[in-house]
mmCIF file of C-alpha atoms in Angstrom:
data_model
loop_
_atom_site.group_PDB
_atom_site.id
_atom_site.type_symbol
_atom_site.label_atom_id
_atom_site.label_comp_id
_atom_site.label_asym_id
_atom_site.label_seq_id
_atom_site.Cartn_x
_atom_site.Cartn_y
_atom_site.Cartn_z
ATOM 1 C CA MET A 3 68.130 -7.572 -18.099
ATOM 2 C CA ARG A 4 67.336 -4.423 -19.886
ATOM 3 C CA TYR A 5 69.880 -1.802 -20.825
ATOM 4 C CA LEU A 6 68.898 0.799 -18.287
ATOM 5 C CA TYR A 7 69.164 -1.590 -15.223
ATOM 6 C CA PRO A 8 72.755 -0.651 -14.216
ATOM 7 C CA ALA A 9 72.279 3.125 -14.449
ATOM 8 C CA ILE A 10 68.896 3.042 -12.491
ATOM 9 C CA GLN A 11 70.510 0.682 -9.807
ATOM 10 C CA GLY A 12 73.271 3.266 -9.282
ATOM 11 C CA ASP A 13 70.783 6.184 -8.974
ATOM 12 C CA LEU A 14 67.818 4.592 -6.882
ATOM 13 C CA LYS A 15 69.530 5.496 -3.624
ATOM 14 C CA LYS A 16 70.158 9.065 -4.543
ATOM 15 C CA LYS A 17 66.786 10.201 -6.032
ATOM 16 C CA MET A 18 63.383 8.937 -7.023
ATOM 17 C CA ILE A 19 63.505 7.161 -10.326
ATOM 18 C CA PHE A 20 60.806 7.952 -12.952
ATOM 19 C CA ILE A 21 60.674 5.392 -15.903
ATOM 20 C CA SER A 22 58.443 6.388 -18.729
ATOM 21 C CA GLY A 23 58.095 4.926 -22.195
ATOM 22 C CA PRO A 24 55.495 3.449 -24.491
ATOM 23 C CA ARG A 25 52.748 1.076 -23.411
ATOM 24 C CA GLN A 26 54.059 -2.673 -23.267
ATOM 25 C CA VAL A 27 57.642 -1.740 -23.709
ATOM 26 C CA GLY A 28 58.724 -3.597 -20.512
ATOM 27 C CA LYS A 29 58.604 -0.807 -17.851
ATOM 28 C CA THR A 30 56.719 -2.946 -15.209
ATOM 29 C CA THR A 31 59.040 -5.936 -15.823
ATOM 30 C CA LEU A 32 62.215 -3.707 -15.521
ATOM 31 C CA SER A 33 60.868 -2.090 -12.156
ATOM 32 C CA LEU A 34 60.056 -5.396 -10.553
ATOM 33 C CA HIS A 35 63.829 -6.404 -10.978
ATOM 34 C CA PHE A 36 64.446 -3.932 -8.108
ATOM 35 C CA LEU A 37 62.127 -5.809 -5.777
ATOM 36 C CA LYS A 38 62.523 -9.152 -4.021
ATOM 37 C CA PRO A 39 60.614 -11.212 -4.900
ATOM 38 C CA SER A 40 60.539 -9.791 -8.402
ATOM 39 C CA THR A 41 56.801 -10.285 -8.992
ATOM 40 C CA GLU A 42 53.656 -8.185 -9.120
ATOM 41 C CA LYS A 43 52.390 -9.966 -5.952
ATOM 42 C CA ASN A 44 55.110 -8.257 -4.004
ATOM 43 C CA PRO A 45 53.548 -5.761 -1.389
ATOM 44 C CA ALA A 46 55.896 -3.091 -2.367
ATOM 45 C CA TYR A 47 54.529 -3.076 -6.039
ATOM 46 C CA LEU A 48 51.383 -0.610 -6.183
ATOM 47 C CA ASN A 49 49.653 -0.325 -9.471
ATOM 48 C CA TRP A 50 47.077 2.501 -9.837
ATOM 49 C CA ASP A 51 45.126 0.403 -12.298
ATOM 50 C CA ILE A 52 44.575 -2.494 -9.845
ATOM 51 C CA PRO A 53 41.644 -1.418 -7.552
ATOM 52 C CA MET A 54 43.027 -3.041 -4.345
ATOM 53 C CA HIS A 55 46.394 -1.137 -4.957
ATOM 54 C CA ARG A 56 44.438 2.021 -5.859
ATOM 55 C CA THR A 57 42.639 1.802 -2.406
ATOM 56 C CA LYS A 58 45.868 1.342 -0.541
ATOM 57 C CA ILE A 59 47.363 4.302 -2.092
ATOM 58 C CA LEU A 60 44.262 6.405 -1.380
ATOM 59 C CA ARG A 61 44.255 5.246 2.252
ATOM 60 C CA ASN A 62 47.956 5.747 2.377
ATOM 61 C CA GLU A 63 48.714 2.255 3.374
ATOM 62 C CA ILE A 64 52.133 2.226 2.041
ATOM 63 C CA PRO A 65 54.353 -0.922 2.765
ATOM 64 C CA VAL A 66 57.148 1.032 4.448
ATOM 65 C CA ASN A 67 58.746 -2.075 5.773
ATOM 66 C CA ASN A 68 59.980 -2.689 2.235
ATOM 67 C CA LYS A 69 62.942 -0.466 1.494
ATOM 68 C CA THR A 70 62.078 -0.085 -2.160
ATOM 69 C CA ILE A 71 58.654 0.797 -3.305
ATOM 70 C CA VAL A 72 57.369 0.723 -6.893
ATOM 71 C CA PHE A 73 54.334 2.838 -8.071
ATOM 72 C CA ASP A 74 53.153 1.914 -11.541
ATOM 73 C CA GLU A 75 50.799 4.285 -13.552
ATOM 74 C CA ILE A 76 50.454 6.478 -10.506
ATOM 75 C CA HIS A 77 50.321 9.532 -12.746
ATOM 76 C CA LYS A 78 46.707 8.687 -13.355
ATOM 77 C CA TYR A 79 46.067 9.841 -9.723
ATOM 78 C CA LYS A 80 44.973 13.453 -9.723
ATOM 79 C CA ASN A 81 47.164 14.276 -6.748
ATOM 80 C CA TRP A 82 50.023 12.159 -7.425
ATOM 81 C CA ARG A 83 52.693 14.694 -7.354
ATOM 82 C CA SER A 84 51.794 15.944 -3.854
ATOM 83 C CA PHE A 85 51.445 12.283 -2.732
ATOM 84 C CA ILE A 86 54.882 11.199 -4.080
ATOM 85 C CA LYS A 87 56.631 14.310 -2.763
ATOM 86 C CA GLY A 88 55.380 13.976 0.720
ATOM 87 C CA LEU A 89 56.179 10.275 0.770
ATOM 88 C CA TYR A 90 59.720 10.855 -0.562
ATOM 89 C CA ASP A 91 60.403 13.900 1.710
ATOM 90 C CA LYS A 92 59.325 11.646 4.714
ATOM 91 C CA TYR A 93 61.278 8.487 3.990
ATOM 92 C CA ARG A 94 64.095 9.706 1.538
ATOM 93 C CA SER A 95 66.862 8.709 3.920
ATOM 94 C CA SER A 96 65.629 5.015 4.370
ATOM 95 C CA HIS A 97 63.715 4.096 1.120
ATOM 96 C CA SER A 98 63.971 4.116 -2.605
ATOM 97 C CA PHE A 99 61.055 5.055 -4.788
ATOM 98 C CA LEU A 100 60.623 4.069 -8.407
ATOM 99 C CA VAL A 101 57.753 5.428 -10.517
ATOM 100 C CA THR A 102 56.567 4.266 -13.961
ATOM 101 C CA GLY A 103 54.137 5.545 -16.430
ATOM 102 C CA SER A 104 53.147 4.835 -20.142
ATOM 103 C CA GLY A 105 52.750 8.513 -20.850
ATOM 104 C CA ARG A 106 55.522 11.113 -20.344
ATOM 105 C CA LEU A 107 55.417 11.681 -16.679
ATOM 106 C CA ASP A 108 56.603 15.248 -17.284
ATOM 107 C CA TYR A 109 53.418 15.928 -19.167
ATOM 108 C CA PHE A 110 51.403 15.665 -15.962
ATOM 109 C CA SER A 111 53.203 18.642 -14.353
ATOM 110 C CA LYS A 112 50.030 20.658 -14.099
ATOM 111 C CA GLY A 113 49.006 21.455 -10.456
ATOM 112 C CA GLY A 114 50.572 19.860 -7.224
ATOM 113 C CA ASP A 115 53.832 20.630 -5.622
ATOM 114 C CA SER A 116 56.986 20.701 -7.615
ATOM 115 C CA LEU A 117 59.199 17.501 -7.680
ATOM 116 C CA MET A 118 62.098 19.481 -9.017
ATOM 117 C CA GLY A 119 65.444 18.085 -7.772
ATOM 118 C CA ARG A 120 63.782 14.907 -6.372
ATOM 119 C CA TYR A 121 63.964 12.544 -9.212
ATOM 120 C CA PHE A 122 65.949 11.339 -12.212
ATOM 121 C CA HIS A 123 63.947 10.560 -15.385
ATOM 122 C CA TYR A 124 64.825 7.473 -17.566
ATOM 123 C CA ARG A 125 63.018 6.727 -20.883
ATOM 124 C CA LEU A 126 62.797 3.063 -21.774
ATOM 125 C CA HIS A 127 62.704 2.200 -25.543
ATOM 126 C CA PRO A 128 61.897 -0.953 -27.407
ATOM 127 C CA PHE A 129 64.495 -3.557 -28.051
ATOM 128 C CA SER A 130 67.285 -2.311 -30.480
ATOM 129 C CA LEU A 131 69.523 -4.530 -32.623
ATOM 130 C CA LEU A 132 72.320 -4.650 -29.993
ATOM 131 C CA GLU A 133 70.082 -5.143 -26.998
ATOM 132 C CA MET A 134 68.676 -8.393 -28.872
ATOM 133 C CA ASN A 135 72.060 -9.636 -29.552
ATOM 134 C CA LYS A 136 75.597 -8.214 -28.611
ATOM 135 C CA THR A 137 76.918 -9.826 -32.037
ATOM 136 C CA PRO A 138 73.869 -9.305 -34.244
ATOM 137 C CA THR A 139 73.531 -11.060 -37.517
ATOM 138 C CA THR A 140 71.442 -10.007 -40.687
ATOM 139 C CA ASN A 141 68.783 -12.576 -39.572
ATOM 140 C CA ASP A 142 68.403 -10.720 -36.158
ATOM 141 C CA LEU A 143 67.911 -7.386 -38.226
ATOM 142 C CA LYS A 144 65.398 -9.094 -40.413
ATOM 143 C CA VAL A 145 63.276 -10.135 -37.371
ATOM 144 C CA LEU A 146 63.598 -6.797 -35.749
ATOM 145 C CA LEU A 147 62.487 -5.061 -38.834
ATOM 146 C CA GLN A 148 59.367 -7.502 -39.243
ATOM 147 C CA PHE A 149 58.170 -7.585 -35.721
ATOM 148 C CA GLY A 150 59.318 -4.343 -34.099
ATOM 149 C CA GLY A 151 61.185 -3.958 -30.896
ATOM 150 C CA PHE A 152 58.330 -4.428 -28.318
ATOM 151 C CA PRO A 153 59.029 -7.644 -26.180
ATOM 152 C CA GLU A 154 55.844 -9.621 -26.884
ATOM 153 C CA PRO A 155 55.583 -9.609 -30.702
ATOM 154 C CA LEU A 156 59.430 -9.642 -30.942
ATOM 155 C CA PHE A 157 60.033 -12.765 -28.928
ATOM 156 C CA ASN A 158 56.832 -14.609 -30.284
ATOM 157 C CA GLN A 159 57.855 -13.932 -33.885
ATOM 158 C CA SER A 160 54.372 -15.031 -35.057
ATOM 159 C CA LEU A 161 52.642 -12.866 -37.748
ATOM 160 C CA LYS A 162 49.327 -13.822 -36.394
ATOM 161 C CA TYR A 163 50.268 -12.744 -32.861
ATOM 162 C CA TRP A 164 51.783 -9.612 -34.108
ATOM 163 C CA LYS A 165 48.561 -8.550 -35.913
ATOM 164 C CA LYS A 166 46.459 -9.273 -32.827
ATOM 165 C CA TRP A 167 48.861 -7.416 -30.601
ATOM 166 C CA GLN A 168 49.037 -4.523 -32.923
ATOM 167 C CA ASN A 169 45.292 -3.968 -33.031
ATOM 168 C CA HIS A 170 44.933 -4.400 -29.368
ATOM 169 C CA ARG A 171 47.701 -2.056 -28.392
ATOM 170 C CA ASN A 172 46.418 0.741 -30.915
ATOM 171 C CA HIS A 173 42.951 0.311 -29.433
ATOM 172 C CA GLN A 174 44.250 0.679 -25.773
ATOM 173 C CA VAL A 175 46.418 3.750 -26.638
ATOM 174 C CA VAL A 176 43.548 5.774 -28.136
ATOM 175 C CA ASN A 177 40.594 4.680 -26.044
ATOM 176 C CA GLU A 178 42.283 4.368 -22.608
ATOM 177 C CA ASP A 179 45.823 6.140 -22.596
ATOM 178 C CA LEU A 180 44.754 9.103 -24.558
ATOM 179 C CA ARG A 181 41.763 9.803 -22.525
ATOM 180 C CA ASP A 182 43.832 9.697 -19.335
ATOM 181 C CA LEU A 183 45.775 12.670 -20.737
ATOM 182 C CA GLU A 184 42.994 14.851 -21.907
ATOM 183 C CA LYS A 185 39.348 14.718 -22.546
ATOM 184 C CA VAL A 186 39.135 13.931 -26.311
ATOM 185 C CA LYS A 187 35.753 13.562 -27.783
ATOM 186 C CA GLU A 188 36.363 12.788 -31.284
ATOM 187 C CA ILE A 189 38.000 9.342 -30.645
ATOM 188 C CA SER A 190 36.942 7.961 -33.963
ATOM 189 C CA LEU A 191 38.821 10.727 -35.703
ATOM 190 C CA VAL A 192 41.967 10.160 -33.725
ATOM 191 C CA HIS A 193 41.805 6.474 -34.741
ATOM 192 C CA LEU A 194 41.577 7.733 -38.370
ATOM 193 C CA LEU A 195 44.558 9.902 -37.842
ATOM 194 C CA LEU A 196 46.627 7.112 -36.259
ATOM 195 C CA GLU A 197 45.801 4.755 -39.273
ATOM 196 C CA SER A 198 46.986 7.430 -41.783
ATOM 197 C CA LEU A 199 50.334 8.446 -40.109
ATOM 198 C CA PRO A 200 52.337 5.249 -41.201
ATOM 199 C CA ASP A 201 52.163 6.532 -44.827
ATOM 200 C CA LYS A 202 53.698 9.791 -43.780
ATOM 201 C CA VAL A 203 56.820 8.453 -42.265
ATOM 202 C CA GLY A 204 60.135 9.836 -43.534
ATOM 203 C CA SER A 205 58.587 12.918 -45.435
ATOM 204 C CA PRO A 206 58.041 16.484 -44.120
ATOM 205 C CA LEU A 207 54.845 16.420 -42.252
ATOM 206 C CA SER A 208 52.044 18.639 -43.445
ATOM 207 C CA ILE A 209 49.585 19.302 -40.719
ATOM 208 C CA ASN A 210 47.439 21.432 -43.041
ATOM 209 C CA SER A 211 46.947 18.467 -45.280
ATOM 210 C CA ILE A 212 45.926 16.290 -42.469
ATOM 211 C CA SER A 213 43.595 18.707 -41.048
ATOM 212 C CA GLU A 214 41.848 18.903 -44.577
ATOM 213 C CA ASP A 215 41.589 15.113 -44.801
ATOM 214 C CA LEU A 216 39.971 14.924 -41.280
ATOM 215 C CA GLN A 217 37.954 18.149 -41.622
ATOM 216 C CA VAL A 218 39.267 19.376 -38.255
ATOM 217 C CA SER A 219 41.309 22.559 -37.486
ATOM 218 C CA HIS A 220 45.120 22.724 -37.675
ATOM 219 C CA GLN A 221 45.226 23.293 -33.948
ATOM 220 C CA THR A 222 43.359 20.163 -33.188
ATOM 221 C CA VAL A 223 45.503 18.066 -35.322
ATOM 222 C CA ASP A 224 48.627 19.590 -33.645
ATOM 223 C CA ARG A 225 47.214 18.839 -30.326
ATOM 224 C CA TRP A 226 46.478 15.135 -31.135
ATOM 225 C CA LEU A 227 49.985 14.762 -32.414
ATOM 226 C CA LYS A 228 51.375 16.225 -29.315
ATOM 227 C CA LEU A 229 49.159 13.729 -27.171
ATOM 228 C CA LEU A 230 50.376 10.811 -29.462
ATOM 229 C CA GLU A 231 54.028 12.024 -28.864
ATOM 230 C CA ALA A 232 53.376 12.322 -25.164
ATOM 231 C CA LEU A 233 52.394 8.662 -25.104
ATOM 232 C CA TYR A 234 55.420 7.462 -27.035
ATOM 233 C CA VAL A 235 53.445 6.320 -30.118
ATOM 234 C CA ILE A 236 55.168 8.845 -32.407
ATOM 235 C CA PHE A 237 58.110 11.241 -32.308
ATOM 236 C CA LEU A 238 58.902 14.259 -34.384
ATOM 237 C CA ILE A 239 62.242 15.298 -35.686
ATOM 238 C CA PRO A 240 62.849 18.862 -36.503
ATOM 239 C CA PRO A 241 65.123 20.233 -39.007
ATOM 240 C CA PHE A 242 68.676 21.331 -38.122
ATOM 241 C CA GLY A 243 68.634 25.036 -38.667
ATOM 242 C CA SER A 244 71.712 26.750 -39.737
ATOM 243 C CA SER A 245 72.492 29.875 -41.916
ATOM 244 C CA LYS A 246 75.604 28.018 -43.400
ATOM 245 C CA ILE A 247 73.266 25.725 -45.437
ATOM 246 C CA ARG A 248 70.103 27.823 -45.865
ATOM 247 C CA ALA A 249 68.228 25.224 -43.927
ATOM 248 C CA VAL A 250 64.497 24.659 -43.922
ATOM 249 C CA LYS A 251 63.250 25.668 -40.544
ATOM 250 C CA LYS A 252 59.660 24.574 -39.656
ATOM 251 C CA GLU A 253 58.716 21.115 -41.358
ATOM 252 C CA GLN A 254 59.192 18.196 -38.973
ATOM 253 C CA LYS A 255 59.451 14.515 -39.826
ATOM 254 C CA LEU A 256 57.288 11.870 -38.039
ATOM 255 C CA TYR A 257 58.268 8.296 -37.054
ATOM 256 C CA PHE A 258 56.839 5.536 -34.891
ATOM 257 C CA LEU A 259 58.344 3.928 -31.736
ATOM 258 C CA ASP A 260 56.846 0.811 -33.312
ATOM 259 C CA TRP A 261 58.316 0.775 -36.866
ATOM 260 C CA SER A 262 56.877 -2.632 -37.697
ATOM 261 C CA GLN A 263 53.430 -1.117 -38.855
ATOM 262 C CA ILE A 264 55.148 0.738 -41.718
ATOM 263 C CA GLU A 265 54.451 -1.143 -44.916
ATOM 264 C CA ILE A 266 57.143 -0.026 -47.325
ATOM 265 C CA LYS A 267 60.425 -1.599 -46.530
ATOM 266 C CA GLY A 268 62.588 1.326 -47.291
ATOM 267 C CA PHE A 269 60.710 3.659 -44.975
ATOM 268 C CA ARG A 270 60.353 0.922 -42.360
ATOM 269 C CA PHE A 271 64.022 0.616 -42.266
ATOM 270 C CA GLU A 272 64.502 4.435 -42.052
ATOM 271 C CA ASN A 273 62.007 4.337 -39.124
ATOM 272 C CA LEU A 274 64.124 1.751 -37.361
ATOM 273 C CA VAL A 275 67.128 3.672 -37.865
ATOM 274 C CA ALA A 276 65.412 6.849 -36.431
ATOM 275 C CA SER A 277 64.215 4.832 -33.233
ATOM 276 C CA HIS A 278 67.659 3.564 -32.668
ATOM 277 C CA LEU A 279 69.194 7.029 -32.900
ATOM 278 C CA LEU A 280 66.450 8.436 -30.621
ATOM 279 C CA LYS A 281 67.280 5.671 -28.100
ATOM 280 C CA TYR A 282 70.848 6.639 -28.357
ATOM 281 C CA CYS A 283 70.197 10.176 -27.622
ATOM 282 C CA HIS A 284 67.872 9.649 -24.778
ATOM 283 C CA TYR A 285 70.174 7.023 -23.260
ATOM 284 C CA HIS A 286 73.227 9.454 -23.200
ATOM 285 C CA HIS A 287 70.965 12.394 -21.902
ATOM 286 C CA ASP A 288 69.335 10.295 -19.164
ATOM 287 C CA VAL A 289 72.368 8.177 -18.139
ATOM 288 C CA ASN A 290 75.285 10.680 -18.696
ATOM 289 C CA GLY A 291 73.497 14.113 -18.527
ATOM 290 C CA ASP A 292 74.641 15.178 -22.097
ATOM 291 C CA LYS A 293 72.314 17.516 -24.086
ATOM 292 C CA MET A 294 71.358 15.382 -27.048
ATOM 293 C CA GLU A 295 69.191 16.121 -30.125
ATOM 294 C CA LEU A 296 68.164 14.180 -33.087
ATOM 295 C CA ARG A 297 67.377 16.293 -36.172
ATOM 296 C CA TYR A 298 67.500 16.020 -39.960
ATOM 297 C CA LEU A 299 69.288 17.975 -42.588
ATOM 298 C CA ARG A 300 67.539 19.836 -45.407
ATOM 299 C CA ASP A 301 68.202 22.944 -47.324
ATOM 300 C CA THR A 302 66.173 25.144 -49.629
ATOM 301 C CA ASP A 303 67.724 23.520 -52.527
ATOM 302 C CA LYS A 304 66.248 20.169 -51.392
ATOM 303 C CA ARG A 305 69.722 18.583 -50.419
ATOM 304 C CA GLU A 306 68.963 16.299 -47.499
ATOM 305 C CA VAL A 307 70.465 13.935 -45.062
ATOM 306 C CA ASP A 308 68.153 11.813 -43.005
ATOM 307 C CA PHE A 309 69.547 12.337 -39.539
ATOM 308 C CA ILE A 310 72.026 14.195 -37.689
ATOM 309 C CA VAL A 311 72.792 13.690 -33.873
ATOM 310 C CA ILE A 312 73.645 16.687 -31.767
ATOM 311 C CA LYS A 313 75.625 16.559 -28.579
ATOM 312 C CA ASN A 314 75.816 19.673 -26.323
ATOM 313 C CA LYS A 315 74.762 21.884 -29.360
ATOM 314 C CA LYS A 316 77.568 20.588 -31.775
ATOM 315 C CA PRO A 317 77.218 18.143 -34.544
ATOM 316 C CA LEU A 318 78.397 14.555 -33.529
ATOM 317 C CA PHE A 319 77.527 12.535 -36.630
ATOM 318 C CA ALA A 320 75.101 12.334 -39.642
ATOM 319 C CA VAL A 321 73.350 9.412 -40.931
ATOM 320 C CA GLU A 322 71.764 8.555 -44.411
ATOM 321 C CA CYS A 323 69.614 5.476 -44.866
ATOM 322 C CA LYS A 324 69.571 3.270 -47.860
ATOM 323 C CA ALA A 325 67.901 -0.074 -48.140
ATOM 324 C CA ARG A 326 70.333 -1.194 -50.630
ATOM 325 C CA GLU A 327 74.064 -0.729 -51.282
ATOM 326 C CA THR A 328 74.492 2.363 -53.544
ATOM 327 C CA ASN A 329 77.123 5.028 -54.170
ATOM 328 C CA LEU A 330 77.577 7.444 -51.347
ATOM 329 C CA SER A 331 75.180 10.299 -51.330
ATOM 330 C CA PRO A 332 76.942 13.435 -52.422
ATOM 331 C CA HIS A 333 74.756 15.298 -49.717
ATOM 332 C CA LEU A 334 76.808 13.759 -47.092
ATOM 333 C CA ALA A 335 80.023 15.410 -48.166
ATOM 334 C CA TYR A 336 78.256 18.623 -48.801
ATOM 335 C CA PHE A 337 76.912 19.107 -45.289
ATOM 336 C CA GLN A 338 79.917 17.547 -43.688
ATOM 337 C CA LYS A 339 82.030 20.250 -45.194
ATOM 338 C CA ARG A 340 79.681 23.160 -44.362
ATOM 339 C CA LEU A 341 78.658 22.078 -40.854
ATOM 340 C CA GLN A 342 82.087 20.467 -39.942
ATOM 341 C CA ILE A 343 80.397 17.219 -38.971
ATOM 342 C CA PRO A 344 82.991 14.990 -37.566
ATOM 343 C CA LYS A 345 81.694 11.664 -38.876
ATOM 344 C CA CYS A 346 79.084 10.876 -41.628
ATOM 345 C CA PHE A 347 77.567 7.535 -42.351
ATOM 346 C CA GLN A 348 75.333 5.714 -44.931
ATOM 347 C CA VAL A 349 73.777 2.589 -43.417
ATOM 348 C CA HIS A 350 71.949 -0.147 -45.479
ATOM 349 C CA LEU A 351 70.704 -3.710 -45.305
ATOM 350 C CA MET A 352 73.387 -5.315 -47.237
ATOM 351 C CA GLN A 353 77.191 -6.263 -46.738
ATOM 352 C CA LYS A 354 79.504 -3.717 -48.313
ATOM 353 C CA ASP A 355 81.507 -1.552 -46.149
ATOM 354 C CA PHE A 356 83.562 1.320 -47.824
ATOM 355 C CA GLY A 357 84.468 4.929 -47.747
ATOM 356 C CA ASP A 358 85.814 7.164 -44.680
ATOM 357 C CA GLU A 359 83.305 8.622 -42.114
ATOM 358 C CA SER A 360 85.753 11.461 -41.503
ATOM 359 C CA ALA A 361 85.860 12.517 -45.073
ATOM 360 C CA LYS A 362 82.902 12.253 -47.618
ATOM 361 C CA GLY A 363 81.174 9.422 -45.572
ATOM 362 C CA ARG A 364 81.367 5.797 -44.785
ATOM 363 C CA SER A 365 78.854 3.300 -46.250
ATOM 364 C CA LEU A 366 78.372 0.203 -43.981
ATOM 365 C CA PRO A 367 75.851 -2.338 -42.929
ATOM 366 C CA PHE A 368 73.545 -1.255 -40.227
ATOM 367 C CA THR A 369 74.661 -4.235 -37.957
ATOM 368 C CA THR A 370 78.113 -2.926 -38.126
ATOM 369 C CA PHE A 371 77.062 0.652 -37.352
ATOM 370 C CA CYS A 372 75.361 -0.437 -34.438
ATOM 371 C CA LYS A 373 78.395 -2.302 -33.077
ATOM 372 C CA ASP A 374 80.862 0.353 -33.947
ATOM 373 C CA VAL A 375 78.920 3.579 -33.083
ATOM 374 C CA LEU A 376 75.755 3.245 -31.232
ATOM 375 C CA LYS A 377 76.703 0.286 -28.888
ATOM 376 C CA ILE A 378 73.386 0.156 -27.073
#
């Protein structure tokens, strides 16, 4: 059972539940667990991508005899918001509704009646280390680094399967999902953009440089990146701005939800850590209502720490990534003192554990960090 199941189960009778997340992350499988029988043949499961289901939705042939109804990819229906709102308002006292979508459901807020106050939104992420195994080993981490956190390639653990899955998924994201969001004519250029982005992971992103390479405008590249972010292909992390450290303010860093496509091991590990931290932030926001942010630290003197987690506008902890065991980065202590960060960590792929997270930082294996700090 996926990590969001208990929270969704608790909220399902209070509000509609929206589940969004990247393509093939397991949203349908999770949603079916709330139906009996838990199969796609259950009449209470309606998928807009299936012609027979689409016809039932358009004819308003909703299986109201079932107390829980799942709508999959319904956001592709032009009038989905008005449809869902009317259904919920009519049956809210007797039925539960669960809505899933590969794109960010809040991206489709144009037009239709407002759903404000009628739903809770959950974001489903790929498998993290602790979700794979409550007592993770270095081998678990190795597998996760190599195949990513998406269920199919992760549990097949076949390089051939991973390559075929990767090619097919990227094609579907650009040629199908992207076009469901907006009319994009330059599909071949979006493919080129997507192919170029893994090499830009971990460094401040220059949209100007990308626009020059693709020979399109800055605004066009910016729009395409926003679309890829809306589809949970990439995510962008802004710097943490503070006058106390003369922080850089504009340059964002880019990462993938599927870190397995990053070739250089050090950057792949950094991306894996970034994804785990984003999952941590989204979990505590969606489940507990905390205002969470994931940012990075960098000042005008080029001192940098890879990540800082912000909770309710206050620093919670900072994380530096190193593929190997090394001395603690002096930048951890520098930023910890000036920003009053309660805890600082330096995570790595090796075995040593030393230092003090409350003073100058603690260096520890990523497996230990997941068990002691992230816990999801």
